[in-house]
Coordinates of C-alpha atoms and ligand atoms in Angstrom, one line a residue:
M1 CA 15.6 -87.2 49.0
S2 CA 14.9 -85.3 51.4
T3 CA 11.9 -85.8 53.6
P4 CA 9.6 -83.0 53.4
L5 CA 10.7 -81.7 57.1
Q6 CA 14.3 -81.5 56.5
Q7 CA 15.2 -78.2 56.0
N8 CA 17.9 -77.9 52.8
L9 CA 20.3 -75.4 54.1
L10 CA 21.2 -74.7 50.8
N11 CA 18.2 -71.9 51.1
M12 CA 20.0 -70.2 54.1
N13 CA 21.9 -66.9 53.5
L14 CA 24.3 -66.4 56.4
A15 CA 21.2 -64.3 58.8
V16 CA 18.9 -67.3 58.1
I17 CA 21.0 -69.9 59.0
Q18 CA 22.3 -68.2 62.3
A19 CA 19.1 -67.8 63.1
Y20 CA 18.1 -71.8 62.4
F21 CA 20.8 -72.7 64.8
E22 CA 19.5 -70.4 67.3
G23 CA 15.8 -71.6 66.7
L24 CA 17.9 -75.6 67.3
G25 CA 19.5 -74.1 71.3
E26 CA 22.8 -73.5 69.4
K27 CA 24.8 -70.5 69.1
A28 CA 24.5 -68.5 66.2
F29 CA 28.4 -69.0 65.3
R30 CA 27.6 -73.0 64.3
G31 CA 25.5 -71.0 61.5
R32 CA 28.5 -69.2 60.3
Q33 CA 30.4 -72.7 60.6
V34 CA 28.2 -74.8 58.9
F35 CA 27.7 -71.9 56.2
K36 CA 31.5 -72.0 55.6
W37 CA 31.9 -76.0 55.0
I38 CA 29.0 -75.7 52.4
H39 CA 30.2 -73.0 50.6
Q40 CA 33.7 -72.7 51.4
H41 CA 34.3 -75.9 51.5
G42 CA 31.8 -77.3 49.4
F43 CA 31.0 -80.2 52.0
C44 CA 27.6 -82.1 51.9
D45 CA 27.3 -84.5 54.5
F46 CA 27.3 -83.0 58.0
A47 CA 29.7 -86.1 59.5
E48 CA 32.3 -84.4 57.8
M49 CA 32.5 -81.4 59.2
T50 CA 34.8 -82.2 62.0
D51 CA 34.6 -78.7 64.5
I52 CA 30.6 -79.6 65.1
S53 CA 30.0 -82.1 67.7
K54 CA 29.1 -85.5 67.1
E55 CA 25.2 -84.8 69.0
L56 CA 24.6 -81.7 66.6
R57 CA 25.9 -83.9 63.5
S58 CA 23.6 -86.7 64.3
Q59 CA 20.4 -83.8 64.9
L60 CA 21.4 -81.8 61.7
T61 CA 21.2 -85.2 59.8
Q62 CA 18.0 -86.5 60.8
Q63 CA 16.3 -82.5 60.6
A64 CA 18.4 -80.7 57.5
C65 CA 20.1 -81.6 54.2
I66 CA 22.4 -80.0 51.8
K67 CA 20.6 -80.0 48.3
A68 CA 21.8 -79.3 45.3
P69 CA 20.1 -79.5 41.7
E70 CA 21.7 -82.9 40.5
I71 CA 23.9 -83.0 37.2
A72 CA 21.9 -84.6 34.4
L73 CA 24.4 -83.6 31.8
Q74 CA 27.6 -81.8 31.5
E75 CA 28.9 -80.9 27.7
I76 CA 32.5 -79.7 27.2
S77 CA 32.9 -76.8 24.3
D78 CA 36.0 -76.8 21.8
D79 CA 36.9 -74.4 23.3
G80 CA 36.5 -75.1 27.3
T81 CA 33.4 -73.9 28.0
Y82 CA 31.1 -76.2 29.8
K83 CA 27.4 -76.0 30.1
W84 CA 25.4 -78.2 32.4
L85 CA 21.7 -79.1 32.5
L86 CA 20.4 -79.6 36.1
R87 CA 17.7 -81.6 37.3
L88 CA 15.4 -80.0 39.4
A89 CA 13.1 -82.0 41.8
D90 CA 10.2 -81.4 39.9
G91 CA 11.5 -82.6 36.6
N92 CA 12.1 -79.3 35.7
S93 CA 15.6 -78.6 34.3
I94 CA 17.8 -75.6 33.8
E95 CA 21.1 -74.5 32.6
T96 CA 24.2 -73.3 33.6
V97 CA 27.3 -72.1 32.0
F98 CA 31.2 -71.8 32.7
I99 CA 33.2 -69.5 30.6
P100 CA 36.7 -69.9 31.5
E101 CA 39.4 -67.0 30.1
D102 CA 42.6 -66.4 30.5
D103 CA 42.1 -63.7 33.5
R104 CA 38.7 -65.0 35.0
G105 CA 36.0 -67.7 35.3
T106 CA 32.8 -66.8 34.6
L107 CA 29.6 -69.2 35.7
C108 CA 26.7 -68.3 33.9
I109 CA 23.3 -68.6 36.4
S110 CA 19.6 -69.1 35.6
S111 CA 17.1 -67.7 37.8
Q112 CA 13.4 -69.3 36.5
A113 CA 12.7 -72.3 34.7
G114 CA 12.2 -70.7 31.3
C115 CA 10.9 -66.9 30.9
V116 CA 8.1 -65.1 30.6
L117 CA 9.2 -62.2 28.5
N118 CA 9.2 -63.5 25.1
C119 CA 11.8 -62.0 23.7
T120 CA 11.5 -62.8 19.8
F121 CA 15.1 -63.3 19.4
C122 CA 15.8 -65.8 22.5
A123 CA 15.7 -69.2 22.8
T124 CA 14.7 -69.6 26.5
A125 CA 11.2 -67.6 25.3
R126 CA 10.4 -70.5 23.0
Q127 CA 10.3 -73.1 26.2
G128 CA 7.7 -71.0 28.1
F129 CA 7.5 -70.1 31.6
N130 CA 6.7 -72.4 34.7
R131 CA 8.3 -70.8 37.8
N132 CA 10.8 -69.2 40.2
L133 CA 13.3 -70.7 40.9
E134 CA 14.2 -71.4 44.8
V135 CA 17.5 -69.9 46.4
H136 CA 18.9 -73.6 46.9
E137 CA 17.8 -73.9 42.4
I138 CA 20.3 -70.8 42.1
I139 CA 22.9 -71.0 44.5
G140 CA 22.7 -74.1 44.1
Q141 CA 24.4 -74.0 40.4
L142 CA 27.2 -72.1 41.9
Y143 CA 28.0 -74.7 44.5
V144 CA 27.4 -77.6 42.1
A145 CA 29.6 -76.0 39.4
N146 CA 32.2 -75.5 42.1
Q147 CA 32.7 -79.2 42.7
V148 CA 32.9 -80.4 39.0
L149 CA 36.0 -77.8 39.0
R150 CA 37.6 -78.5 42.0
K151 CA 38.0 -81.7 41.5
L152 CA 40.1 -81.1 38.0
T153 CA 43.4 -82.0 38.0
D154 CA 46.0 -79.6 37.6
N155 CA 46.9 -80.4 33.8
Q156 CA 43.0 -79.7 33.2
R157 CA 43.5 -76.5 35.0
E158 CA 46.1 -73.9 34.8
K159 CA 47.4 -73.9 38.1
N160 CA 47.0 -71.2 41.4
T161 CA 43.8 -69.3 39.6
R162 CA 40.8 -68.7 41.4
I163 CA 37.7 -71.2 39.2
I164 CA 35.0 -69.0 39.4
T165 CA 36.1 -65.3 40.1
N166 CA 33.0 -63.5 38.4
V167 CA 28.4 -64.6 38.4
V168 CA 26.5 -63.2 36.1
M169 CA 22.9 -63.5 36.1
M170 CA 22.8 -64.4 32.8
G171 CA 20.9 -67.6 32.3
M172 CA 17.4 -68.4 31.7
G173 CA 14.7 -66.4 33.1
E174 CA 14.2 -62.6 33.9
P175 CA 16.1 -61.8 37.8
L176 CA 14.2 -58.8 38.5
L177 CA 11.1 -61.1 38.4
N178 CA 12.2 -63.7 40.6
F179 CA 13.7 -60.4 43.0
D180 CA 13.7 -62.1 46.7
N181 CA 15.2 -65.4 45.7
V182 CA 18.3 -63.9 43.2
N183 CA 18.9 -61.3 46.1
Q184 CA 19.2 -63.9 49.1
A185 CA 21.5 -65.9 46.3
M186 CA 23.5 -63.1 45.3
D187 CA 24.0 -62.4 49.5
I188 CA 25.7 -65.9 49.9
M189 CA 27.6 -65.0 46.8
Q190 CA 28.9 -62.0 48.2
D191 CA 29.6 -63.0 51.9
D192 CA 33.3 -63.9 53.0
L193 CA 32.0 -67.1 54.7
G194 CA 30.4 -67.5 51.0
Y195 CA 32.1 -67.2 48.2
G196 CA 33.3 -63.3 48.8
L197 CA 32.0 -62.3 45.1
S198 CA 32.1 -58.7 45.4
K199 CA 29.4 -56.3 44.0
R200 CA 31.3 -55.8 40.9
R201 CA 32.0 -59.6 40.2
V202 CA 28.5 -60.2 39.9
T203 CA 26.1 -59.0 37.4
L204 CA 22.3 -59.2 36.8
S205 CA 21.4 -58.5 33.4
T206 CA 17.2 -57.5 33.2
S207 CA 15.1 -56.4 30.0
G208 CA 14.3 -53.8 32.0
V209 CA 12.0 -54.2 35.0
I210 CA 12.4 -50.3 36.1
P211 CA 10.4 -50.6 39.5
K212 CA 12.7 -53.7 40.4
I213 CA 16.0 -51.9 38.9
D214 CA 15.3 -49.2 41.4
K215 CA 14.5 -51.5 44.8
L216 CA 18.3 -53.8 43.6
K217 CA 19.8 -50.3 44.0
E218 CA 18.3 -49.9 48.1
T219 CA 19.2 -53.8 48.7
N220 CA 22.0 -55.1 46.6
P221 CA 23.6 -52.5 43.5
V222 CA 25.8 -55.6 42.3
S223 CA 26.5 -54.8 38.6
L224 CA 23.7 -53.4 36.0
A225 CA 23.4 -54.7 32.5
V226 CA 20.6 -54.1 30.5
S227 CA 19.2 -55.9 27.3
L228 CA 18.8 -53.0 25.5
H229 CA 18.5 -54.2 22.1
A230 CA 17.2 -51.9 20.0
P231 CA 17.2 -47.6 19.5
N232 CA 14.1 -47.0 19.4
D233 CA 10.7 -47.8 21.1
K234 CA 9.2 -48.8 17.7
L235 CA 11.7 -52.1 17.2
R236 CA 12.3 -52.8 20.5
D237 CA 8.3 -53.0 21.4
Q238 CA 8.8 -55.5 19.0
L239 CA 12.2 -57.7 20.0
V240 CA 12.0 -57.1 24.1
P241 CA 8.2 -56.5 24.1
L242 CA 8.4 -55.7 27.8
N243 CA 9.3 -52.5 26.5
K244 CA 5.9 -51.7 25.8
K245 CA 5.5 -51.5 29.7
Y246 CA 9.0 -49.9 30.5
P247 CA 9.7 -47.9 27.8
I248 CA 13.4 -46.9 26.6
K249 CA 13.5 -43.3 27.6
D250 CA 11.8 -44.3 31.6
L251 CA 14.4 -47.3 31.3
M252 CA 17.2 -44.7 30.5
N253 CA 16.2 -42.7 33.3
A254 CA 16.4 -46.0 35.6
C255 CA 20.2 -46.5 34.6
K256 CA 20.6 -43.0 35.9
R257 CA 19.3 -43.6 39.2
Y258 CA 21.1 -46.4 39.3
V259 CA 24.8 -45.2 39.1
A260 CA 24.2 -41.9 40.3
G261 CA 26.4 -41.1 42.7
E262 CA 29.1 -43.6 42.1
P263 CA 31.2 -41.6 39.0
R264 CA 32.8 -44.3 37.7
R265 CA 29.8 -46.8 37.8
R266 CA 28.4 -47.6 34.4
V267 CA 25.8 -49.9 33.8
T268 CA 26.4 -52.6 30.6
M269 CA 23.7 -52.2 27.9
E270 CA 23.3 -55.5 26.1
Y271 CA 23.3 -55.4 22.2
V272 CA 22.4 -58.3 20.1
M273 CA 23.3 -57.4 16.3
L274 CA 20.2 -58.7 14.2
K275 CA 21.1 -58.7 10.2
G276 CA 19.4 -56.2 8.4
I277 CA 17.2 -55.8 11.8
N278 CA 18.9 -53.3 14.0
D279 CA 22.3 -53.1 12.8
N280 CA 22.8 -50.3 10.7
E281 CA 24.5 -46.9 10.9
K282 CA 21.2 -45.3 11.2
H283 CA 20.5 -47.6 14.6
A284 CA 24.3 -46.8 15.6
R285 CA 23.5 -42.8 15.4
Q286 CA 20.0 -43.3 17.4
L287 CA 22.1 -45.5 20.0
I288 CA 24.3 -42.5 20.5
K289 CA 21.4 -39.9 21.0
I290 CA 19.5 -42.5 23.7
L291 CA 22.9 -43.6 25.4
S292 CA 23.6 -39.8 25.6
G293 CA 24.1 -38.4 29.7
V294 CA 23.5 -41.7 30.6
P295 CA 26.5 -43.8 32.3
A296 CA 26.8 -46.5 30.1
K297 CA 29.2 -49.2 27.8
V298 CA 27.9 -51.1 24.8
N299 CA 27.9 -54.9 25.0
L300 CA 27.8 -55.4 21.3
I301 CA 26.4 -59.4 21.2
P302 CA 26.9 -61.6 17.7
F303 CA 23.3 -63.6 17.7
N304 CA 23.5 -66.9 18.5
S305 CA 20.8 -68.9 16.0
F306 CA 18.9 -71.5 17.4
D307 CA 15.9 -73.8 15.1
G308 CA 13.4 -71.7 13.8
S309 CA 14.8 -68.4 15.3
G310 CA 14.2 -66.6 12.2
F311 CA 17.0 -64.2 12.5
E312 CA 20.3 -63.8 11.7
R313 CA 23.3 -62.8 12.9
S314 CA 25.1 -59.4 11.4
G315 CA 28.2 -59.7 9.5
M316 CA 31.9 -58.8 10.9
D317 CA 32.3 -56.2 8.6
S318 CA 28.6 -54.4 10.0
I319 CA 29.8 -55.0 13.8
N320 CA 33.1 -53.6 13.3
N321 CA 31.0 -50.8 11.5
F322 CA 28.9 -50.3 14.4
R323 CA 30.8 -50.3 16.9
E324 CA 33.3 -48.1 15.3
I325 CA 30.3 -44.9 15.4
L326 CA 30.0 -45.6 18.7
M327 CA 33.3 -45.4 19.6
Q328 CA 34.0 -42.3 18.0
A329 CA 31.0 -40.9 19.9
G330 CA 32.9 -41.6 23.1
I331 CA 31.5 -45.0 24.2
V332 CA 33.2 -47.6 25.2
T333 CA 32.1 -50.4 22.8
V334 CA 32.8 -54.4 23.5
T335 CA 32.0 -56.8 20.8
R336 CA 31.1 -60.1 23.1
K337 CA 33.2 -63.1 22.5
T338 CA 30.9 -65.8 21.7
R339 CA 31.9 -68.9 23.5
G340 CA 30.8 -72.5 23.8
D341 CA 28.0 -72.0 21.3
D342 CA 29.1 -75.8 19.7
I343 CA 27.0 -77.2 22.2
N344 CA 24.5 -74.4 22.5
A345 CA 26.0 -72.6 25.6
A346 CA 25.7 -69.5 24.1
C347 CA 23.9 -66.0 25.4
G348 CA 20.2 -66.8 24.0
Q349 CA 20.4 -70.7 23.4
L350 CA 19.7 -72.1 26.8
A351 CA 16.9 -73.7 27.4
G352 CA 16.6 -76.7 29.4
S353 CA 13.6 -78.4 29.4
I354 CA 10.3 -76.8 30.8
V355 CA 7.1 -78.9 32.3
D356 CA 4.2 -77.6 31.7
R357 CA 5.4 -74.6 30.0
T358 CA 1.6 -72.9 30.6
Q359 CA 2.5 -71.9 34.2
R360 CA 2.1 -68.4 34.9
S361 CA 2.9 -67.8 38.4
K362 CA 0.6 -64.4 38.7
S363 CA 3.5 -63.3 41.2
C364 CA 5.9 -62.8 38.4
T365 CA 4.7 -61.8 35.5
P366 CA 4.9 -58.1 34.3
E367 CA 1.8 -56.9 35.1
A368 CA 2.3 -58.4 38.8
V369 CA 5.3 -56.3 39.1
N370 CA 3.9 -53.3 38.0
Q371 CA 1.6 -53.8 40.7
S372 CA 3.7 -54.3 43.3
Ligands
SAH1 N1 16.2 -62.0 31.5 C1 17.5 -61.5 31.2 C2 18.7 -62.2 31.2 C3 18.8 -63.2 30.2 S1 20.5 -62.4 30.4 C4 17.9 -60.2 30.2 O1 16.9 -60.3 29.3 O2 18.7 -59.7 30.6 C5 21.1 -63.5 28.2 C6 21.3 -62.0 27.4 O3 21.7 -62.8 26.2 C7 19.7 -61.1 27.5 O4 20.7 -59.6 26.8 C8 19.8 -61.2 25.8 O5 18.8 -60.7 25.4 C9 20.4 -61.9 25.5 N2 20.1 -62.5 24.2 C10 19.5 -63.6 23.8 N3 19.4 -64.3 23.0 C11 20.2 -64.3 22.5 C12 21.1 -64.9 21.2 N4 19.6 -65.6 20.6 N5 22.1 -65.0 21.0 C13 22.8 -63.4 21.2 N6 22.0 -62.7 22.4 C14 20.7 -63.4 23.0

């Protein structure tokens, strides 16, 4: 355990850690050195940071720490997907998923303990909401996953592949309702002295918190994915209740603004395929209409079930038919491969375990965002 007076350096992006070292009377570049040890080498023990003087190392041991969430459980799917249940210091737990593919490795990161948004088809919503994650708890997921994956022997891992090549903010929670912490963590992911991921390789998925989409464009325009899931407001109000506040037309305009001025950029529209709910030809044609003029591609997600969800996955025929209609209208459409569902690691199956699920922090309810 860290003592209350110890600063957790995992909370600090490069600018903050440099200022911290200056505050100790050191040069800013000491901060850069330590930042590299933490994020590039995965070290958590100051004693091992050999280019730092002994005196400074022992001062750091007193005053600072590098503490990531602890792994409570690791599960590995038949398809090679990893899921970690991570325990936070306050007893909450969250889930992080690693999805290896031939040409990339994607880490799916959580941004909140639980979620306030109540999407009717999502397991995380059933958990209730406790709180926003701190920066160290968000970047800590990448830090911990890297440490585990690095330790795999060459037999378990293809030689010469970078292990985590992409990050998606698609785990538990709504990342735009924890804007500042998510943003700082994404800084560290993208920093050349950190994980060096380009903005193309970091994707943030949102249910559509419009003011924060605009703010993200100003601060850190990473790849954007939007959980659309329905082609008209009546249906979307039911599936993604945030739609009552930020309806489809306004959301599509926000997406246009997000990619304006960058002709090759597209917003990914996520569309969960729910049998008999949103998956017929009429829905496909409505979707084509609302996407008209929006630089978008569509990701069809076969619904992943969980106990008591009340929904069913669309049949493969309906999914293929839906995709075909969109493709014929010139919309790039891919069906997302379901990964890790045997260990409940697939989209919408993440649950963790939330202490006091009645918490509703004022700072991150949709109502509060509307006033900001
Ligand atoms: N709150 C953010 C981040 C969650 S991302 C957002 O809404 O975008 C997780 C993605 O999986 C979202 O598109 C979400 O709508 C989708 N999803 C949720 N439950 C699902 C389920 N049971 N099956 C398939 N996809 C689901």
